[in-house]
Coordinates of C-alpha atoms and ligand atoms in Angstrom, one line a residue:
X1 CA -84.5 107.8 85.0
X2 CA -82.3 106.4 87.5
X3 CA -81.5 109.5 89.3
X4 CA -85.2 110.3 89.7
X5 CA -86.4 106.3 91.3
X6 CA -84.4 107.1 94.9
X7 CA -84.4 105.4 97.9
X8 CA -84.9 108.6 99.5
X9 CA -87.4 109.6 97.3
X10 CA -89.7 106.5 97.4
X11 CA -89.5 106.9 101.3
X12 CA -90.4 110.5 100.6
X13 CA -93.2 109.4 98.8
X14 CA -94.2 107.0 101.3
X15 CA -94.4 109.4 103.8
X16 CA -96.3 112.5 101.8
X17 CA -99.1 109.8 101.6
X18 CA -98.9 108.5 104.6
X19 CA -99.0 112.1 106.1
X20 CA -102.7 112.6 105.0
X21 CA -101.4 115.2 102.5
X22 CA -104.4 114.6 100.7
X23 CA -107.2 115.2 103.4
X24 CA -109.7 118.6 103.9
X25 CA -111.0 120.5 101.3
X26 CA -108.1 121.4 99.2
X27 CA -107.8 119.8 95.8
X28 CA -105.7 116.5 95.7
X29 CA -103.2 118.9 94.2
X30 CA -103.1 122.1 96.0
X31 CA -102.9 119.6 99.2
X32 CA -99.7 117.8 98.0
X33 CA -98.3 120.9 96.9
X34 CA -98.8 123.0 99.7
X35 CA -98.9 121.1 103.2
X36 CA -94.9 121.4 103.9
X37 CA -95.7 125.2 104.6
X38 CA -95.5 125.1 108.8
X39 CA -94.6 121.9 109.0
X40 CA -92.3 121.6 112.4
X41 CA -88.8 119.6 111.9
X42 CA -90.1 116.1 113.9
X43 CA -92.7 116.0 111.3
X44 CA -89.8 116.6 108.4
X45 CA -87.7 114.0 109.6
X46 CA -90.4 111.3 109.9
X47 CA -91.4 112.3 106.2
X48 CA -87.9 112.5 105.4
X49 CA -87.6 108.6 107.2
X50 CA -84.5 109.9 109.2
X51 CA -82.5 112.5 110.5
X52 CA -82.1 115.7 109.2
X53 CA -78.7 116.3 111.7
X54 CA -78.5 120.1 110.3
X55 CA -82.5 120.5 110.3
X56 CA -82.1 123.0 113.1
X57 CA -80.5 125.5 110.1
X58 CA -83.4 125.1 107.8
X59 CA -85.6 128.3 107.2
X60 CA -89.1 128.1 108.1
X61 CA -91.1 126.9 105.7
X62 CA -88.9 125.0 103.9
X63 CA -89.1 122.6 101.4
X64 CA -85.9 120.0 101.0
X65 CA -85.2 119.6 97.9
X66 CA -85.0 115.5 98.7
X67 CA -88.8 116.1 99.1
X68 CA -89.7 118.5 96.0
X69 CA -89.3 115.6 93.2
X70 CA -91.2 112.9 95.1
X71 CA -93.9 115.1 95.3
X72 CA -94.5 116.1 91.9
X73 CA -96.7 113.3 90.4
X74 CA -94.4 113.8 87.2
X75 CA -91.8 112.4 88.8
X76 CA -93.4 109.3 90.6
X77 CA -95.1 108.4 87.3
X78 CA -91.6 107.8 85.8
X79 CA -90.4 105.4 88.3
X80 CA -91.5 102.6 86.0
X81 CA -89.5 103.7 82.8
X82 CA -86.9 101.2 82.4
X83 CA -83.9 103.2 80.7
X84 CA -85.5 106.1 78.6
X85 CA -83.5 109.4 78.7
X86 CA -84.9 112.2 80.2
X87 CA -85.0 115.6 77.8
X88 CA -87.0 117.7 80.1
X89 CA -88.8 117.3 83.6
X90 CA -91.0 120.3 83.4
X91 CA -93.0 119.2 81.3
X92 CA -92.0 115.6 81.6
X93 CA -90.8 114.5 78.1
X94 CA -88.3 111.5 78.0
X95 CA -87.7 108.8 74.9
X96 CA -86.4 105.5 74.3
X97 CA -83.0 104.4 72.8
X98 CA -83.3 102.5 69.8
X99 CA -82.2 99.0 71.5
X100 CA -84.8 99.2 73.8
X101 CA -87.8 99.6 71.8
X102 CA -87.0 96.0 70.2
X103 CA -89.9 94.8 71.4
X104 CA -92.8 94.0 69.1
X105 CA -95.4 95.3 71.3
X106 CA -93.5 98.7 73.3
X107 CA -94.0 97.8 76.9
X108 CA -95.1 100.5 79.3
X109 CA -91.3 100.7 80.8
X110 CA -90.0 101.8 77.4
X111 CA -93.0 104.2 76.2
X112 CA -91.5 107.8 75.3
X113 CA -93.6 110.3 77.2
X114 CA -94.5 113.6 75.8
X115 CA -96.6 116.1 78.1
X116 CA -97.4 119.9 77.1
X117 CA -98.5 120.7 81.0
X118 CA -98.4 118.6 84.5
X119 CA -99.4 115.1 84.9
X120 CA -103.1 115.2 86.6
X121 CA -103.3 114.4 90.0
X122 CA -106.1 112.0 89.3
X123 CA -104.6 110.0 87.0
X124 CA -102.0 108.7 89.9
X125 CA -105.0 108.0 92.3
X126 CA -106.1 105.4 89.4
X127 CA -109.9 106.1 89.8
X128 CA -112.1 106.0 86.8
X129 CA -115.2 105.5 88.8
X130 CA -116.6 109.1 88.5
X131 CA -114.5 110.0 84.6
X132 CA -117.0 111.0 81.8
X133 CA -116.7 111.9 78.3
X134 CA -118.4 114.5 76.6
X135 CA -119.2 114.4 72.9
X136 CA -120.9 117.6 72.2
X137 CA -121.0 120.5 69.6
X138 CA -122.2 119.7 65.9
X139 CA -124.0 116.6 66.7
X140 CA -127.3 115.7 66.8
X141 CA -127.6 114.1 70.5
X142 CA -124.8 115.2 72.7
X143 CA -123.1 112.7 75.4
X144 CA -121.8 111.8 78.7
X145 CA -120.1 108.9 78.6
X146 CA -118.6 106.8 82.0
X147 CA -115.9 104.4 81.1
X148 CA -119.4 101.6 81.9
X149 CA -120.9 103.7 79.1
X150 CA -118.0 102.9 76.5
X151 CA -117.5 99.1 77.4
X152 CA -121.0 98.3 77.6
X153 CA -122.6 100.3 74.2
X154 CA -119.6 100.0 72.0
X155 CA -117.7 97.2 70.3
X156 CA -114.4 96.9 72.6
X157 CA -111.5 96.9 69.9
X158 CA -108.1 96.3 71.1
X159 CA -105.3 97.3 68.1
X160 CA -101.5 97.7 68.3
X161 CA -101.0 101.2 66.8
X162 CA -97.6 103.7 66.4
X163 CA -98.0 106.4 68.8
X164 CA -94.7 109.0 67.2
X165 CA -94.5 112.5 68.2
X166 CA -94.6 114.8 65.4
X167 CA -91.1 116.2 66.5
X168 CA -89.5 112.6 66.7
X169 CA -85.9 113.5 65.0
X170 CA -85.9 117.2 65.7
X171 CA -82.4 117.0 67.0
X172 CA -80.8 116.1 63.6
X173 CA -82.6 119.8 61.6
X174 CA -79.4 121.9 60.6
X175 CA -80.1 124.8 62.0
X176 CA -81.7 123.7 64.7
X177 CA -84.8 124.2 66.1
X178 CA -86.7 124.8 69.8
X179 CA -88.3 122.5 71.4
X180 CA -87.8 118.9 72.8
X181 CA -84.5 117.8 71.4
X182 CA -86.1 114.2 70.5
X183 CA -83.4 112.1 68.6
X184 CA -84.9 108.6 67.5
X185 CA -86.9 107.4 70.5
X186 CA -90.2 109.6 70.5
X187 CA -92.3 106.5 69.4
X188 CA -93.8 103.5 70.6
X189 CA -96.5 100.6 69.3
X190 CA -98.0 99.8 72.1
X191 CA -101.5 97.3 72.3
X192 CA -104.1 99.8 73.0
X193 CA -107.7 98.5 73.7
X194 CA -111.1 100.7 73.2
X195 CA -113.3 101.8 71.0
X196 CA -113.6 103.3 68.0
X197 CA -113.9 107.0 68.0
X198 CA -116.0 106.8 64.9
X199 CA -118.6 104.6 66.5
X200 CA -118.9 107.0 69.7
X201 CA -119.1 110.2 67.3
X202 CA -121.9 108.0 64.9
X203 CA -123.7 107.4 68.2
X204 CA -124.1 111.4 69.2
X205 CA -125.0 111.3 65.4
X206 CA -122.0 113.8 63.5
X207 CA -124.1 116.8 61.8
X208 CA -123.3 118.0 58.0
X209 CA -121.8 121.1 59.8
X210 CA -119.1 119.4 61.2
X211 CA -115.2 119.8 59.9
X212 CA -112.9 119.1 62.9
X213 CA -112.5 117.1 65.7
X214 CA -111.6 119.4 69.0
X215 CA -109.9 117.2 72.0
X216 CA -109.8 118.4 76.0
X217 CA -107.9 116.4 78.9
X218 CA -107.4 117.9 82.3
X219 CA -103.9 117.9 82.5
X220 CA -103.1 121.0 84.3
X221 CA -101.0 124.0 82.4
X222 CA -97.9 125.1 83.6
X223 CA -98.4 128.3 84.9
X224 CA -101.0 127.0 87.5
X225 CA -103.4 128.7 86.1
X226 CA -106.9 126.4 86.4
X227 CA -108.1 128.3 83.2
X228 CA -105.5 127.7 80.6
X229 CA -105.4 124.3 79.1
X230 CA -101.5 122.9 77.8
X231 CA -102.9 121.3 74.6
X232 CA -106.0 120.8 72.7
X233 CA -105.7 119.1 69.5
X234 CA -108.3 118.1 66.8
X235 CA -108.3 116.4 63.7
X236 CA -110.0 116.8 60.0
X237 CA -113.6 114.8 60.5
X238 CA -112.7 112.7 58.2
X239 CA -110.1 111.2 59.9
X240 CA -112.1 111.1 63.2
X241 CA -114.8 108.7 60.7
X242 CA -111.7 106.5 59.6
X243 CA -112.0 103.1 61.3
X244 CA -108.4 103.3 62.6
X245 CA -108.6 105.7 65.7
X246 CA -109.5 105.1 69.6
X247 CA -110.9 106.0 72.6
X248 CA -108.5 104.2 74.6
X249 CA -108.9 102.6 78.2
X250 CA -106.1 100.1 78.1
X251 CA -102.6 99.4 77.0
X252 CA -101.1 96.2 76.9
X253 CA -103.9 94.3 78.8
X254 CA -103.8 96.9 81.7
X255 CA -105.4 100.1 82.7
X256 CA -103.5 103.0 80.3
X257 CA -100.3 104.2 82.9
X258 CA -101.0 107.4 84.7
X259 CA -98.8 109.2 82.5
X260 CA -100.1 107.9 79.2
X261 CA -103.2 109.3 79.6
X262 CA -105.7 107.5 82.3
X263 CA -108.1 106.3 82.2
X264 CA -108.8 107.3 79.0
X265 CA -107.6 108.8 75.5
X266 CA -107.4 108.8 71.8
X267 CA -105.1 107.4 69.8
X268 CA -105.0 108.1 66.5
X269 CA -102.1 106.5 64.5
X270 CA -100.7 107.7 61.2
X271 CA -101.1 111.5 62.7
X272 CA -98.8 113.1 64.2
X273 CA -99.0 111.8 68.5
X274 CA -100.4 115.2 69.3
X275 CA -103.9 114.6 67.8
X276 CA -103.9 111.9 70.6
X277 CA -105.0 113.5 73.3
X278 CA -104.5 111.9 76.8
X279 CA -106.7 112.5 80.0
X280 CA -109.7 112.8 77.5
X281 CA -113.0 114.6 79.0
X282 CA -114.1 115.7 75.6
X283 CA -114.5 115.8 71.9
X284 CA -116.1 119.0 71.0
X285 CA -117.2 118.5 66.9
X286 CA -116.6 121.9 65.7
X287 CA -117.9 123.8 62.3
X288 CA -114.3 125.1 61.8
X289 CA -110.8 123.8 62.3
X290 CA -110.2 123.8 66.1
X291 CA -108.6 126.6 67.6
X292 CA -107.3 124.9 70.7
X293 CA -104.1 125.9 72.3
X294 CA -101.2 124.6 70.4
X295 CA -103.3 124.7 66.7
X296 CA -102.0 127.7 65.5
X297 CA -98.7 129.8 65.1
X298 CA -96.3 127.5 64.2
X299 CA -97.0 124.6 66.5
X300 CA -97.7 121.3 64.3
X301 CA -97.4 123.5 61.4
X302 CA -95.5 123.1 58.5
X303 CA -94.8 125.8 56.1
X304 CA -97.2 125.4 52.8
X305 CA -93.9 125.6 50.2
X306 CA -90.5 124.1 50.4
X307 CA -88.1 126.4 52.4
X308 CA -84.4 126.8 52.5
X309 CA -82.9 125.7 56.2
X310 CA -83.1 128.5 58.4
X311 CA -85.7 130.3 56.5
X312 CA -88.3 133.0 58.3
X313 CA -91.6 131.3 57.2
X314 CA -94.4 134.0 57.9
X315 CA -97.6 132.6 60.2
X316 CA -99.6 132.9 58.1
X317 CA -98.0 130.2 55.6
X318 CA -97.9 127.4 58.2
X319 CA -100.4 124.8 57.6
X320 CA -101.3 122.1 60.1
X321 CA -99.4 118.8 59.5
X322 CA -101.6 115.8 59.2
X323 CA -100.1 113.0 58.2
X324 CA -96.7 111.6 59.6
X325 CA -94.2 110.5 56.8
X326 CA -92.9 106.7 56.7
X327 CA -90.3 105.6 58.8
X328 CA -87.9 102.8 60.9
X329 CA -85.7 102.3 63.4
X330 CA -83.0 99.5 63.6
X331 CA -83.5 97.7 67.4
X332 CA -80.8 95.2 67.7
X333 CA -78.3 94.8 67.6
X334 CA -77.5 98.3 69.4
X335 CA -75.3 101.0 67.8
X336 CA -71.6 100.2 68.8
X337 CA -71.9 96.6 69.3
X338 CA -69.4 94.2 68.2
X339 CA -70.4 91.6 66.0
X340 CA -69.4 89.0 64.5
X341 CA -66.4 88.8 61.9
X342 CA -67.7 87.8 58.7
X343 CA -71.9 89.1 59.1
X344 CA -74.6 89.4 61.6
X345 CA -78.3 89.9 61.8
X346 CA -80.5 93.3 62.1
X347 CA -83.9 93.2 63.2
X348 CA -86.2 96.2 63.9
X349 CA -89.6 97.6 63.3
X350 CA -91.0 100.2 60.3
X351 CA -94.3 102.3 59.9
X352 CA -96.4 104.7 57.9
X353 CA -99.7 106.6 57.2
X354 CA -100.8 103.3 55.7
X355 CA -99.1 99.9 54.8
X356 CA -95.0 100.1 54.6
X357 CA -93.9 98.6 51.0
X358 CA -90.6 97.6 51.3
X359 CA -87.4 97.8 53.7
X360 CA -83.9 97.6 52.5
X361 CA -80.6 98.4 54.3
X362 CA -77.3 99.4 53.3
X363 CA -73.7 98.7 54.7
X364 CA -72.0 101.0 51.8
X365 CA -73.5 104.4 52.9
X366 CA -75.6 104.3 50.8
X367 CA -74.6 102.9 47.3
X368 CA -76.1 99.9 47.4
X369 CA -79.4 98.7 49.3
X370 CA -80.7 94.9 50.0
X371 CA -83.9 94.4 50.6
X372 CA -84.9 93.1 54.0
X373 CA -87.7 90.8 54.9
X374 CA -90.6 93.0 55.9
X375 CA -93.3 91.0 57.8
X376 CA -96.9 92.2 57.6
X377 CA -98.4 94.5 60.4
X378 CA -100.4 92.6 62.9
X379 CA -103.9 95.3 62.1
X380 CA -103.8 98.6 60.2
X381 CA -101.2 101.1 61.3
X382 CA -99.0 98.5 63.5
X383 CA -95.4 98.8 62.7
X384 CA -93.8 96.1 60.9
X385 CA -91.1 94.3 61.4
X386 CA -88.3 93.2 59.8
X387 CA -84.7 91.3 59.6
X388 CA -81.8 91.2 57.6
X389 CA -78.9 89.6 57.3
X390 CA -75.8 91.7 56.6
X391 CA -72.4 89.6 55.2
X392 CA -69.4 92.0 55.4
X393 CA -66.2 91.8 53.2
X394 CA -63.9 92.4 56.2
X395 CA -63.3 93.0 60.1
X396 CA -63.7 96.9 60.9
X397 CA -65.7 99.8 60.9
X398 CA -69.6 99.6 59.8
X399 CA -72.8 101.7 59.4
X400 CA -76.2 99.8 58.6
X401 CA -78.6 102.5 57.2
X402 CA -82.5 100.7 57.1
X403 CA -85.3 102.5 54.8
X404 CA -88.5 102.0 54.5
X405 CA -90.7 103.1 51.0
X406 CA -94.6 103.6 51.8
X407 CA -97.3 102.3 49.6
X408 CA -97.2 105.1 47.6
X409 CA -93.3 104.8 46.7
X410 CA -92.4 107.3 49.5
X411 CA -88.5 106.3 50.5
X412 CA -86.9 107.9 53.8
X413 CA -84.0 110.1 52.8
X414 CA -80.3 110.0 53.6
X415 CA -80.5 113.3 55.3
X416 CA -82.7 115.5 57.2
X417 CA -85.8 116.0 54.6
X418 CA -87.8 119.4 54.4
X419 CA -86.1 121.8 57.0
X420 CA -88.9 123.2 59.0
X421 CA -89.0 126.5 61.6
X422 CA -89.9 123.6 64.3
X423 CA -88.3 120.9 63.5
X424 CA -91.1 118.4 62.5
X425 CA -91.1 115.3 60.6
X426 CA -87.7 114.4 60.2
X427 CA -88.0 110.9 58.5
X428 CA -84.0 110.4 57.6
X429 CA -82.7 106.8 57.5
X430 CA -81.7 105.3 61.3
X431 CA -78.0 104.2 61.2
X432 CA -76.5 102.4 63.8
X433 CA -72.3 102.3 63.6
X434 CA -71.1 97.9 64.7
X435 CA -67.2 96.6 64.3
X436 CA -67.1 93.6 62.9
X437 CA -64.2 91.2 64.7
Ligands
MTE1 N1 -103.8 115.9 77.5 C1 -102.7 115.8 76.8 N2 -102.6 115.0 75.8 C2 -101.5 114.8 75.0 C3 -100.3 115.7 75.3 C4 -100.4 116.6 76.4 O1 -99.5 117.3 76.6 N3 -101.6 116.7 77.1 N4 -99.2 115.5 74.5 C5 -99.5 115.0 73.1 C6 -98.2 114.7 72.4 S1 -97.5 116.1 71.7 C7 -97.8 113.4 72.2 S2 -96.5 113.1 71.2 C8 -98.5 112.3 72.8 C9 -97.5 111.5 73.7 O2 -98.1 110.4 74.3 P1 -97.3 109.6 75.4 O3 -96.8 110.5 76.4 O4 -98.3 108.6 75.9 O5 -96.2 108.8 74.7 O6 -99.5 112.7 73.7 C10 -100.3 113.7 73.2 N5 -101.5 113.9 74.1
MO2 MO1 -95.8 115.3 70.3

């Protein structure tokens, strides 16, 4: 992110709020994205905090391009990422190398971001006073909800859950596949702190009718276009009644970051992150499986039979993924590092759809695996961590593969499992390469 976090883009920044960008009756947005038009060259330079020595040559109407990224709320929101790499800027979708998601509890700095549209303008003001959340459609009392509403008439839960796109690993699929070319780092276990999305959907009273969960944010699409939404995911509503999932309104002690979602969202672990929907305004209970943007085709879809790699799967034999498949990453040390001579330690975190069993790791490639110890998770759906420690025979040359089995004797393969047209849940073993000297 380094290239984005500028001096001369802070000072850009600075100075497109301290311009009154944001006054009249514009939207917040339009205003910031449109005030440069007419804008003379003394009123450039003092946004620009200096002189433009050439600014004479610019066209009318200009924008510099020193100005364009500071005034994109994508871009200030990542200013706080501590060392992710950046896979796209438009959308915003960046992840975190292994080493640096060591932490037990992922710190904001180091949560990978996945957006479908823009980052809302809102969410970088930081006001919650006026946000409400509807719960309507197949229930028998339908709701508005402020953020007063959810603290004060619900039990306040705060949870650490894994937040991992479904595409995590997409980069390793032989032949490849579109999309957001996420290696290892698409997932995070953050402390989130709300309620619980079964209490709020009991409260508006969930009908026999009902089937699926339909989510809405107000991230804006793309295009521009006010009327098309980027996502809008739902889930079985039977998974929406599980204890485990929440309306969010805090991460790690603090308001949820502008680009995680504030001031509010679901989270809903063991599914894949897109059933989490961030900027939430509503939960519509639907009698069918929600049609949202981003249900069908062959978005979150898997196809419903084993296929050879690079096989045309017809639409109509996707199916939606639900669940995401068990997993682990090896945080420290980092892949590369020297270590010692005769053995070193291995720490790092694992997770399923449900409790992980067991964690071993190999230094052979694979013929022979140790088992590691594999702490319990601090609440349903945490990830787990563990530690090993690895002896080796000689100075030279190592991989340490880690796998994790699930509770229903589910092991992460060598290689990429069950080649998919978009390159979802890749669950292969993490390996990390050390020289021993
Ligand atoms: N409103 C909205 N919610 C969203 C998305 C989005 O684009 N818009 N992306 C989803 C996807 S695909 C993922 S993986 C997670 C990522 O959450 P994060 O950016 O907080 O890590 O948010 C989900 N919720
Ligand atoms: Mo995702």
């Amino acid at each position: 992110m380094e290239s984005r976090g500028t001096d001369l883009e802070h000072r850009a920044a600075d100075a497109v709020e301290s311009n009154g960008a944001v006054a009249g009756t514009e939207s917040p947005q339009e205003g910031r994205r449109t005030f440069l038009k007419g804008t003379g060259l003394a009123a450039m330079t003092a946004m620009m905090g200096m002189a433009i020595p050439f600014g004479r040559y610019m066209p009318e109407g200009y924008r510099p391009v020193g100005l364009a990224h500071a005034q994109e709320p994508d871009m200030v929101v990542m200013n706080d990422k501590d060392g992710l790499t950046l896979l796209n800027d438009r959308p915003i979708n960046a992840e975190t190398p292994a080493h640096l998601l060591d932490d037990a509890v992922t710190p904001a700095s180091r949560l990978f971001v996945r957006n479908n549209g823009a980052v809302p303008f809102h969410a970088l003001d930081m006001d919650a006073s006026s946000w409400t959340l509807t719960v309507d459609g197949e229930v028998d009392t339908p709701l508005e909800l402020s953020l007063d509403d959810l603290r004060n008439d619900f039990e306040v839960v705060t949870r650490n859950l894994v937040l991992e796109c479904g595409g995590n690993g997409r980069a390793f699929f032989q032949p490849g596949a579109s999309g957001n070319q996420w290696t290892t780092g698409a997932v995070g276990c953050p402390e989130w702190t709300g309620v619980r999305l079964r209490d709020v959907l009991n409260a508006a009273g969930v009908q026999p009718s009902a089937v699926y969960t339909g989510h809405f944010g107000n991230d804006p699409h793309l295009s521009g276009d006010p009327d098309r939404l980027p996502l809008s995911r739902g889930i079985p509503i039977a998974k929406a009644l599980e204890e485990d999932a929440l309306i969010a309104f805090g991460m790690n002690g603090s308001d949820i970051p502008a680009v995680h979602g504030f001031p509010l969202r679901l989270v809903v672990p063991g599914y894949p992150g897109s059933a989490s929907q961030k900027w939430l305004t509503r939960i519509w209970v639907r009698d069918q499986v929600h049609d949202g943007p981003k249900m069908g085709g062959y978005s979150y879809r898997l196809p419903a039979y084993p296929v050879a790699p690079g096989t045309e799967v017809p639409e109509e034999d996707m199916v939606i993924m639900e669940t995401m498949p068990v997993k682990s990453l090896i945080t420290n040390p980092m892949t590369g590092a020297q270590v010692a001579a005769d053995g070193f330690d291995i720490r790092g975190h694992a997770w399923a759809d449900g409790e992980v069993a067991g964690m071993e790791t190999s230094i052979d490639f694979g013929q022979t695996w140790q088992r590691a110890e594999l702490d319990a998770p601090v609440n349903r759906y945490a990830w787990q961590h563990f530690r090993a420690s690895i002896a080796v025979p000689l100075p030279g040359y190592y991989e340490v593969w880690a796998r994790a089995t699930d509770g229903e004797g589910r092991t992460q393969p060598v290689t990429t499992p069950g080649w998919n047209p978009r390159g979802y849940g890749n669950n292969m073993v993490h390996r990390i390469a050390v020289i021993a000297a």
